[in-house]
Short mmCIF file of C-alpha atoms and ligand atoms in Angstrom, two decimals:
data_model
loop_
_atom_site.label_atom_id
_atom_site.label_comp_id
_atom_site.label_asym_id
_atom_site.label_seq_id
_atom_site.Cartn_x
_atom_site.Cartn_y
_atom_site.Cartn_z
CA MET A 1372 3.47 -5.97 -21.74
CA ILE A 1373 0.02 -7.45 -21.49
CA GLU A 1374 0.02 -8.64 -18.19
CA LYS A 1375 1.15 -5.25 -17.52
CA LEU A 1376 -1.52 -3.46 -18.88
CA ASN A 1377 -4.04 -5.71 -16.69
CA LYS A 1378 -1.70 -5.32 -13.90
CA PRO A 1379 -4.53 -3.08 -11.75
CA ILE A 1380 -3.12 0.52 -10.41
CA TYR A 1381 -4.10 1.72 -6.96
CA VAL A 1382 -4.53 4.79 -5.40
CA THR A 1383 -1.04 3.97 -3.87
CA GLN A 1384 0.88 1.65 -2.79
CA PRO A 1385 4.01 1.63 0.26
CA PHE A 1386 7.41 2.48 -0.46
CA LEU A 1387 9.54 -0.98 0.58
CA PRO A 1388 13.26 -0.91 1.02
CA PRO A 1389 14.84 -4.09 -0.43
CA LEU A 1390 14.23 -7.21 2.42
CA GLU A 1391 17.15 -8.12 2.91
CA GLU A 1392 18.52 -4.62 3.97
CA PHE A 1393 15.96 -5.02 6.42
CA LEU A 1394 17.14 -8.16 7.94
CA PRO A 1395 19.83 -7.22 10.30
CA TYR A 1396 16.93 -5.38 12.10
CA LEU A 1397 15.20 -8.09 12.75
CA GLU A 1398 18.30 -10.10 13.52
CA GLN A 1399 18.93 -7.42 16.22
CA ILE A 1400 15.39 -7.55 17.78
CA TRP A 1401 15.80 -11.23 18.11
CA GLU A 1402 19.57 -10.70 19.40
CA SER A 1403 18.34 -7.98 22.32
CA LYS A 1404 14.66 -9.37 22.82
CA TRP A 1405 13.00 -5.84 23.74
CA LEU A 1406 10.51 -5.73 21.28
CA THR A 1407 7.99 -2.50 22.59
CA ASN A 1408 8.15 -0.27 25.05
CA SER A 1409 10.50 2.78 23.78
CA GLY A 1410 13.22 0.22 23.80
CA PRO A 1411 16.55 1.03 20.90
CA PHE A 1412 15.04 1.21 17.57
CA HIS A 1413 11.64 3.53 19.41
CA GLN A 1414 13.76 6.35 20.43
CA GLU A 1415 16.47 6.25 17.76
CA LEU A 1416 13.57 6.81 15.21
CA GLU A 1417 12.15 9.25 17.17
CA LYS A 1418 15.27 11.40 17.52
CA LYS A 1419 16.09 11.22 13.97
CA LEU A 1420 12.29 11.83 12.72
CA ALA A 1421 12.64 14.81 15.33
CA ASP A 1422 16.00 16.15 12.82
CA TYR A 1423 15.07 15.14 9.70
CA LEU A 1424 11.57 17.03 10.09
CA GLY A 1425 13.23 19.93 11.77
CA VAL A 1426 10.74 19.62 14.86
CA GLY A 1427 11.22 20.19 18.81
CA HIS A 1428 10.25 16.89 20.17
CA LEU A 1429 7.74 13.84 19.32
CA ALA A 1430 6.35 10.94 20.24
CA LEU A 1431 5.30 7.85 18.17
CA PHE A 1432 2.71 6.52 17.77
CA VAL A 1433 1.33 2.44 16.85
CA ASN A 1434 -0.79 4.69 14.33
CA GLY A 1435 -2.03 8.24 14.30
CA THR A 1436 -5.83 7.61 14.84
CA LEU A 1437 -4.37 6.62 18.58
CA ALA A 1438 -2.02 10.06 18.27
CA LEU A 1439 -5.31 12.18 17.57
CA VAL A 1440 -7.04 10.98 20.23
CA THR A 1441 -4.41 11.32 22.70
CA ALA A 1442 -3.34 14.82 21.42
CA LEU A 1443 -6.45 15.82 22.63
CA GLN A 1444 -5.95 14.32 25.89
CA THR A 1445 -3.17 15.48 26.04
CA LEU A 1446 -4.28 19.32 25.95
CA ARG A 1447 -6.98 18.66 28.69
CA ILE A 1448 -9.76 19.44 25.58
CA THR A 1449 -13.79 19.37 26.60
CA GLY A 1450 -15.87 20.50 24.98
CA GLU A 1451 -16.78 21.96 21.56
CA VAL A 1452 -13.54 21.73 18.77
CA ILE A 1453 -13.63 23.25 15.90
CA THR A 1454 -13.17 21.16 12.62
CA THR A 1455 -13.46 20.58 8.74
CA PRO A 1456 -15.93 17.71 7.84
CA PHE A 1457 -13.33 17.56 4.03
CA SER A 1458 -10.95 14.67 5.65
CA PHE A 1459 -10.91 11.09 7.11
CA VAL A 1460 -13.06 10.28 9.26
CA ALA A 1461 -10.40 10.00 11.92
CA THR A 1462 -10.65 12.86 12.46
CA ALA A 1463 -14.08 13.87 13.80
CA HIS A 1464 -13.74 9.47 15.70
CA SER A 1465 -11.41 11.35 17.49
CA LEU A 1466 -13.07 13.64 19.30
CA LEU A 1467 -16.47 11.41 19.40
CA TRP A 1468 -13.93 9.13 21.04
CA ASN A 1469 -13.04 11.51 24.21
CA GLY A 1470 -16.77 13.24 24.36
CA ILE A 1471 -16.06 15.93 22.16
CA LYS A 1472 -19.01 17.35 20.64
CA PRO A 1473 -17.02 18.29 17.14
CA VAL A 1474 -18.10 21.36 15.10
CA PHE A 1475 -17.90 21.48 10.84
CA VAL A 1476 -17.14 24.64 9.55
CA ASP A 1477 -16.47 24.79 6.09
CA ILE A 1478 -13.57 24.39 3.79
CA GLN A 1479 -11.88 27.36 1.15
CA PRO A 1480 -11.42 26.08 -2.71
CA GLU A 1481 -8.89 26.73 -3.22
CA THR A 1482 -6.53 24.36 -0.41
CA PHE A 1483 -9.28 21.99 0.61
CA ASN A 1484 -8.90 23.03 4.14
CA LEU A 1485 -10.80 24.86 6.97
CA ASP A 1486 -11.64 28.20 5.73
CA PRO A 1487 -10.90 30.68 8.84
CA GLU A 1488 -12.83 33.78 7.73
CA LYS A 1489 -15.73 31.26 8.90
CA ILE A 1490 -14.55 30.17 12.11
CA GLU A 1491 -15.06 33.12 14.77
CA ALA A 1492 -18.94 32.42 14.13
CA ALA A 1493 -18.82 28.93 15.45
CA ILE A 1494 -16.85 30.20 18.61
CA THR A 1495 -19.57 29.41 21.04
CA PRO A 1496 -18.51 29.38 25.01
CA HIS A 1497 -17.69 25.58 24.87
CA THR A 1498 -15.33 25.89 22.19
CA THR A 1499 -11.87 24.81 23.30
CA ALA A 1500 -9.90 24.21 20.59
CA ILE A 1501 -9.61 23.92 16.28
CA MET A 1502 -8.58 21.00 15.11
CA PRO A 1503 -7.88 21.81 11.09
CA VAL A 1504 -6.58 19.46 8.78
CA HIS A 1505 -2.83 19.89 5.85
CA VAL A 1506 -4.90 18.10 3.63
CA TYR A 1507 -3.03 16.53 1.67
CA GLY A 1508 -0.28 18.24 3.23
CA ARG A 1509 -1.51 21.50 1.44
CA PRO A 1510 -0.90 24.41 4.25
CA CYS A 1511 -4.08 25.07 6.25
CA ASP A 1512 -3.87 28.76 6.69
CA VAL A 1513 -2.03 28.65 9.96
CA GLU A 1514 -1.32 32.90 10.43
CA LYS A 1515 -4.92 33.05 10.30
CA ILE A 1516 -5.88 30.37 12.43
CA GLN A 1517 -3.51 31.36 15.11
CA LYS A 1518 -4.66 34.46 15.34
CA ILE A 1519 -8.08 33.21 15.44
CA ALA A 1520 -7.01 30.97 18.56
CA ASP A 1521 -4.76 33.43 20.39
CA ILE A 1522 -8.17 35.88 20.39
CA TYR A 1523 -10.13 33.49 21.82
CA GLY A 1524 -7.90 31.97 24.12
CA LEU A 1525 -8.39 28.32 21.76
CA LYS A 1526 -5.91 25.27 21.40
CA VAL A 1527 -4.78 24.48 17.76
CA ILE A 1528 -4.35 21.03 16.93
CA TYR A 1529 -3.79 20.38 13.04
CA ASP A 1530 -4.59 16.85 11.92
CA ALA A 1531 -0.93 16.58 9.51
CA ALA A 1532 -1.28 12.94 9.09
CA HIS A 1533 -0.88 14.19 5.04
CA ALA A 1534 2.25 16.38 5.67
CA PHE A 1535 5.15 14.49 6.23
CA GLY A 1536 8.46 16.16 5.49
CA VAL A 1537 6.13 19.86 4.24
CA ASN A 1538 7.92 22.65 5.07
CA TYR A 1539 6.02 26.27 4.74
CA LYS A 1540 7.79 29.77 4.63
CA SER A 1541 11.39 27.46 5.43
CA GLU A 1542 10.00 25.59 8.04
CA SER A 1543 8.28 22.72 8.95
CA LEU A 1544 4.76 23.10 8.96
CA LEU A 1545 4.65 21.46 11.24
CA LYS A 1546 5.79 23.70 14.10
CA HIS A 1547 2.64 25.87 13.43
CA GLY A 1548 0.27 25.23 16.75
CA ASP A 1549 -0.18 23.94 19.74
CA LEU A 1550 0.47 20.45 18.70
CA SER A 1551 0.32 17.92 15.67
CA ILE A 1552 0.44 14.93 14.77
CA LEU A 1553 1.44 12.21 11.56
CA SER A 1554 0.19 9.17 10.11
CA PHE A 1555 2.74 6.38 8.98
CA HIS A 1556 0.24 4.80 8.02
CA ALA A 1557 0.75 2.00 4.59
CA THR A 1558 -0.49 4.14 2.28
CA LYS A 1559 1.12 7.32 3.76
CA VAL A 1560 4.66 9.14 1.94
CA PHE A 1561 6.46 7.32 4.81
CA ASN A 1562 5.75 4.12 6.41
CA THR A 1563 5.82 2.02 9.15
CA PHE A 1564 3.07 -0.64 7.95
CA GLU A 1565 0.64 0.72 10.71
CA GLY A 1566 2.39 4.04 12.62
CA GLY A 1567 1.57 7.79 13.47
CA ALA A 1568 2.95 10.74 15.56
CA ILE A 1569 2.48 13.64 17.57
CA VAL A 1570 4.97 16.42 17.41
CA CYS A 1571 4.99 19.05 20.17
CA PRO A 1572 7.09 21.96 21.27
CA ASP A 1573 8.51 21.26 24.49
CA ALA A 1574 9.94 18.42 26.46
CA LYS A 1575 7.80 18.21 29.39
CA THR A 1576 4.81 18.01 26.72
CA LYS A 1577 6.62 14.99 25.63
CA LYS A 1578 6.81 13.67 28.82
CA ARG A 1579 3.23 14.11 29.59
CA ILE A 1580 2.41 12.46 25.34
CA ASP A 1581 4.91 9.52 26.68
CA ASP A 1582 2.71 8.60 29.85
CA LEU A 1583 -0.01 9.04 28.32
CA LYS A 1584 0.73 6.72 25.10
CA ASN A 1585 1.59 4.08 28.17
CA PHE A 1586 -1.66 3.85 30.00
CA GLY A 1587 -0.89 6.64 32.08
CA PHE A 1588 2.08 5.34 33.77
CA ALA A 1589 5.51 8.35 34.93
CA ASP A 1590 6.74 6.11 36.91
CA GLU A 1591 6.41 2.69 37.76
CA VAL A 1592 4.27 2.87 40.15
CA THR A 1593 2.18 6.31 39.34
CA VAL A 1594 -0.67 6.62 37.18
CA VAL A 1595 -1.48 10.14 36.16
CA ALA A 1596 -4.75 9.67 34.19
CA PRO A 1597 -6.32 6.80 32.11
CA GLY A 1598 -3.32 6.54 29.29
CA ILE A 1599 -4.34 4.41 26.18
CA ASN A 1600 -1.78 1.82 25.42
CA GLY A 1601 -0.62 3.67 21.95
CA LYS A 1602 3.28 2.81 21.60
CA MET A 1603 4.79 1.38 18.21
CA ASN A 1604 6.88 -1.33 18.87
CA GLU A 1605 10.59 -1.98 17.74
CA VAL A 1606 10.28 -3.47 14.80
CA GLN A 1607 8.04 -0.77 12.80
CA ALA A 1608 10.44 1.34 14.47
CA ALA A 1609 13.27 -0.36 12.57
CA PHE A 1610 11.49 -0.46 9.35
CA GLY A 1611 11.11 3.81 9.92
CA LEU A 1612 15.00 3.95 10.45
CA LEU A 1613 15.43 2.24 7.07
CA GLN A 1614 11.77 4.22 5.48
CA LEU A 1615 13.94 7.50 6.44
CA LYS A 1616 17.63 6.33 4.61
CA HIS A 1617 14.92 6.48 0.97
CA ILE A 1618 12.70 8.92 2.13
CA ASP A 1619 14.49 11.58 -0.02
CA LYS A 1620 14.71 9.10 -3.05
CA ALA A 1621 10.80 8.58 -2.53
CA ILE A 1622 9.59 12.48 -2.75
CA ALA A 1623 11.74 12.95 -5.61
CA ARG A 1624 10.24 10.51 -7.60
CA ARG A 1625 6.94 11.80 -6.65
CA ARG A 1626 7.09 14.92 -7.30
CA GLU A 1627 8.08 13.86 -11.28
CA ILE A 1628 4.85 12.16 -10.98
CA ASP A 1629 3.32 15.40 -10.04
CA ALA A 1630 5.08 16.78 -12.65
CA GLN A 1631 3.90 14.59 -15.56
CA TYR A 1632 0.31 14.39 -14.56
CA ARG A 1633 0.39 18.49 -14.64
CA GLU A 1634 2.12 18.81 -17.45
CA GLN A 1635 -0.14 15.84 -19.97
CA LEU A 1636 -3.66 17.25 -18.00
CA SER A 1637 -2.75 20.55 -18.92
CA SER A 1638 -5.42 21.23 -21.67
CA VAL A 1639 -8.12 18.81 -20.82
CA THR A 1640 -11.07 20.51 -20.78
CA GLY A 1641 -13.53 20.58 -17.86
CA ILE A 1642 -10.28 18.74 -15.84
CA SER A 1643 -8.49 20.68 -13.47
CA CYS A 1644 -5.90 20.33 -11.17
CA PRO A 1645 -5.22 22.41 -8.03
CA PRO A 1646 -1.50 24.30 -8.55
CA LEU A 1647 1.13 23.61 -5.79
CA PRO A 1648 0.99 25.14 -2.46
CA ALA A 1649 2.54 28.67 -2.49
CA ASP A 1650 5.54 29.56 -0.07
CA THR A 1651 5.77 25.55 0.40
CA THR A 1652 8.32 21.85 -0.11
CA TYR A 1653 5.28 19.73 -0.73
CA ASN A 1654 5.25 15.85 -0.08
CA TYR A 1655 3.34 15.16 -3.15
CA SER A 1656 1.34 12.98 -1.17
CA TYR A 1657 -1.93 12.95 -3.33
CA PHE A 1658 -2.71 14.46 -7.30
CA PRO A 1659 -6.16 15.34 -7.10
CA ILE A 1660 -8.17 16.40 -9.84
CA MET A 1661 -11.06 18.64 -10.18
CA VAL A 1662 -13.80 16.95 -12.86
CA GLU A 1663 -15.74 20.24 -13.52
CA LYS A 1664 -18.54 20.23 -15.91
CA GLU A 1665 -17.50 21.12 -18.88
CA TYR A 1666 -15.44 17.69 -18.84
CA SER A 1667 -16.92 14.95 -21.18
CA LEU A 1668 -18.15 12.65 -17.66
CA THR A 1669 -19.05 13.11 -14.23
CA ARG A 1670 -16.56 12.53 -11.85
CA GLU A 1671 -19.10 8.78 -10.90
CA GLU A 1672 -18.38 7.82 -15.09
CA LEU A 1673 -15.22 9.21 -15.13
CA TYR A 1674 -14.49 6.83 -11.26
CA GLU A 1675 -16.20 3.95 -12.87
CA LYS A 1676 -14.41 3.81 -16.25
CA PHE A 1677 -11.19 4.01 -14.33
CA ARG A 1678 -12.12 0.75 -12.13
CA GLN A 1679 -13.49 -0.78 -15.79
CA HIS A 1680 -9.90 -0.54 -16.73
CA GLY A 1681 -8.54 -1.71 -13.44
CA ILE A 1682 -7.27 1.55 -12.42
CA TYR A 1683 -8.00 2.12 -8.30
CA THR A 1684 -8.60 5.84 -8.14
CA ARG A 1685 -10.23 7.10 -5.16
CA ARG A 1686 -12.88 10.17 -3.76
CA TYR A 1687 -10.95 11.45 -0.99
CA PHE A 1688 -12.75 12.80 0.53
CA TYR A 1689 -16.61 11.50 -0.35
CA PRO A 1690 -18.99 11.67 1.39
CA LEU A 1691 -18.08 14.29 4.00
CA ILE A 1692 -17.40 13.48 7.36
CA SER A 1693 -20.98 15.46 8.31
CA GLU A 1694 -22.94 12.58 6.26
CA PHE A 1695 -21.87 9.82 8.02
CA PRO A 1696 -24.34 8.06 10.57
CA MET A 1697 -23.21 9.32 13.80
CA TYR A 1698 -22.51 12.98 12.70
CA ARG A 1699 -25.30 13.93 10.52
CA GLY A 1700 -27.58 15.02 13.15
CA LEU A 1701 -25.63 17.66 14.21
CA THR A 1702 -26.85 21.53 13.20
CA SER A 1703 -23.55 21.81 11.08
CA SER A 1704 -23.33 19.22 9.04
CA SER A 1705 -26.00 20.95 7.19
CA GLN A 1706 -25.28 21.22 3.96
CA SER A 1707 -25.81 24.31 3.47
CA ASN A 1708 -23.15 25.23 6.10
CA LEU A 1709 -20.27 23.46 4.01
CA PRO A 1710 -21.05 24.16 0.20
CA VAL A 1711 -17.67 24.60 -0.74
CA ALA A 1712 -16.86 21.20 1.21
CA SER A 1713 -20.02 19.69 -0.48
CA LYS A 1714 -19.01 21.12 -3.92
CA VAL A 1715 -15.44 20.14 -3.88
CA ALA A 1716 -15.87 16.32 -2.62
CA ASP A 1717 -18.65 15.82 -5.54
CA HIS A 1718 -16.09 16.66 -7.86
CA VAL A 1719 -12.38 15.84 -7.07
CA LEU A 1720 -11.15 12.86 -7.74
CA CYS A 1721 -7.66 11.87 -5.97
CA LEU A 1722 -4.70 9.76 -9.23
CA PRO A 1723 -2.79 7.11 -8.19
CA ILE A 1724 0.88 8.62 -6.82
CA TYR A 1725 3.79 6.21 -6.05
CA PRO A 1726 7.55 6.44 -6.65
CA ASP A 1727 6.86 2.56 -7.79
CA LEU A 1728 4.08 4.57 -10.35
CA ASP A 1729 6.37 3.75 -13.62
CA ASN A 1730 6.07 6.53 -16.81
CA GLU A 1731 3.56 3.77 -18.65
CA SER A 1732 1.55 2.80 -16.06
CA ILE A 1733 1.33 6.78 -16.06
CA THR A 1734 0.19 6.93 -19.71
CA ARG A 1735 -1.86 4.58 -19.34
CA ILE A 1736 -3.91 6.72 -17.40
CA VAL A 1737 -4.07 9.97 -18.51
CA TYR A 1738 -4.79 7.97 -22.03
CA ILE A 1739 -7.74 7.85 -19.66
CA ILE A 1740 -8.41 11.14 -18.72
CA VAL A 1741 -8.39 12.23 -22.42
CA GLY A 1742 -10.55 9.68 -23.56
CA ARG A 1743 -8.26 7.71 -26.08
CA LYS A 1744 -9.81 4.81 -24.63
N1 LIG B 797 -6.08 11.67 9.84
C1 LIG B 797 -6.00 12.22 8.74
C2 LIG B 797 -6.80 13.45 7.36
C3 LIG B 797 -5.62 10.58 7.67
O1 LIG B 797 -5.86 10.95 6.28
C4 LIG B 797 -5.82 9.32 8.84
C5 LIG B 797 -5.61 8.45 7.43
C6 LIG B 797 -5.42 9.58 9.69
C7 LIG B 797 -6.25 11.02 10.60
C8 LIG B 797 -5.70 8.42 10.57
O2 LIG B 797 -4.65 7.91 10.65
P1 LIG B 797 -3.80 6.30 10.72
O3 LIG B 797 -5.11 5.49 11.91
O4 LIG B 797 -4.30 5.22 9.40
O5 LIG B 797 -2.56 6.16 10.95
C9 LIG B 797 -6.48 4.54 4.26
C10 LIG B 797 -5.87 4.59 4.99
O6 LIG B 797 -6.40 3.54 6.08
C11 LIG B 797 -6.08 6.09 5.92
O7 LIG B 797 -4.38 5.96 6.82
C12 LIG B 797 -5.43 7.19 5.53
N2 LIG B 797 -6.08 8.11 6.10
C13 LIG B 797 -6.44 7.53 4.72
C14 LIG B 797 -6.52 8.27 3.42
O8 LIG B 797 -6.48 6.34 3.32
P2 LIG B 797 -8.64 3.50 2.64
O9 LIG B 797 -9.39 3.11 3.72
O10 LIG B 797 -9.17 4.19 1.84
O11 LIG B 797 -7.45 2.39 2.97
P3 LIG B 797 -7.92 1.62 1.93
O12 LIG B 797 -7.80 0.07 2.42
O13 LIG B 797 -8.41 1.60 0.58
O14 LIG B 797 -6.19 1.90 0.64
C15 LIG B 797 -5.84 2.46 -0.15
C16 LIG B 797 -5.15 2.18 -1.54
O15 LIG B 797 -3.52 1.45 -0.85
C17 LIG B 797 -5.58 0.80 -1.81
O16 LIG B 797 -6.43 0.53 -2.69
C18 LIG B 797 -4.22 0.08 -1.89
C19 LIG B 797 -3.07 0.71 -1.11
N3 LIG B 797 -2.88 -0.52 -0.09
C20 LIG B 797 -3.32 0.03 0.93
C21 LIG B 797 -2.83 -0.98 1.97
C22 LIG B 797 -3.35 -1.07 4.16
C23 LIG B 797 -1.04 -0.91 -0.19
O17 LIG B 797 -1.00 -1.30 -1.43
N4 LIG B 797 -1.10 -1.65 0.33
C24 LIG B 797 -1.23 -1.69 1.50
O18 LIG B 797 -1.05 -2.54 2.86
O19 LIG B 797 -8.08 4.73 3.94
#
């Protein structure tokens, strides 16, 4: 028991199926000697994931960042792209990697996502696309964003790194926009150690994506673009197939944890849990709380207190992307342009949530917040 109490608790832990279930996959790889470049497990995972997620087509990637970089190249995006400062830095980095200027727009206080009401004012003759993020897997206002994109002739690429398996109004959230990208990093709801994907609507787009992630090769002798090496290998793909068998159970446990936190934190003054998103089948990928000024500690003090007790919560996403050196010189990075994002980044704290988190650990975490420790 004492040992358990001293064990560090991280914001997340990857879900790992029993090792013995993975060995037969490895044996097949050893047998076939097919290690990468669209092997049999890769092909099977693309089909099974498209089915599971309820999307038309899906191209696997070695990670979510290269999926983002390639998504922009797929649609030949240039100039300026409107995006959010409240995300993981890879979102904006994918723009810089393509020589595109990010234009930051503020977020909504309820969803933490790009505020559609503020998008139009940021559009210039150089704007070619909008790159919103479904932060924590909570849906963006997809209808309003699409309406603006249609009026101004802009593409929409969703960074859906957190939105694996999320349905909105009974349909996959990943169907919105021109493309969506997923991350299958170890810290995500569905992981392939490292990994990612682009979700696209038709076979022709998938062919272009497949070419771009394979150096631009369209066939053995034709290179159509300066593509990257973004291919997922067979070990990752095999692991993904095994994960898929366990994913519903894993999400169900996340849902239980989410419900326990909500119940146990409901009456703590100054701590608020953003309500579950409406019309959404959620994946419970993160559990953010807002540490308000009515709480007995500041967000930083609570974060430190957790650390002293061996609990490693995270301030996702503090600092804002717009505050990093390569972005802070942009006009759109000024704090006066991003008041909501700045406030959220200063008050949010993500509590541990992952399938193996046990009830004792949840109690340990809640005790720290309610001040019994
Ligand atoms: N867009 C968005 C919106 C994203 O959030 C991300 C990634 C991307 C794009 C890019 O996708 P990828 O290229 O990564 O596929 C983590 C992840 O590295 C990153 O994938 C993720 N977002 C981001 C939100 O979180 P860190 O710096 O917080 O990771 P780290 O190493 O501190 O891990 C957090 C905790 O997880 C650790 O304290 C312990 C636990 N952990 C981590 C790893 C890697 C494990 O238990 N086992 C592990 O193997 O960025």
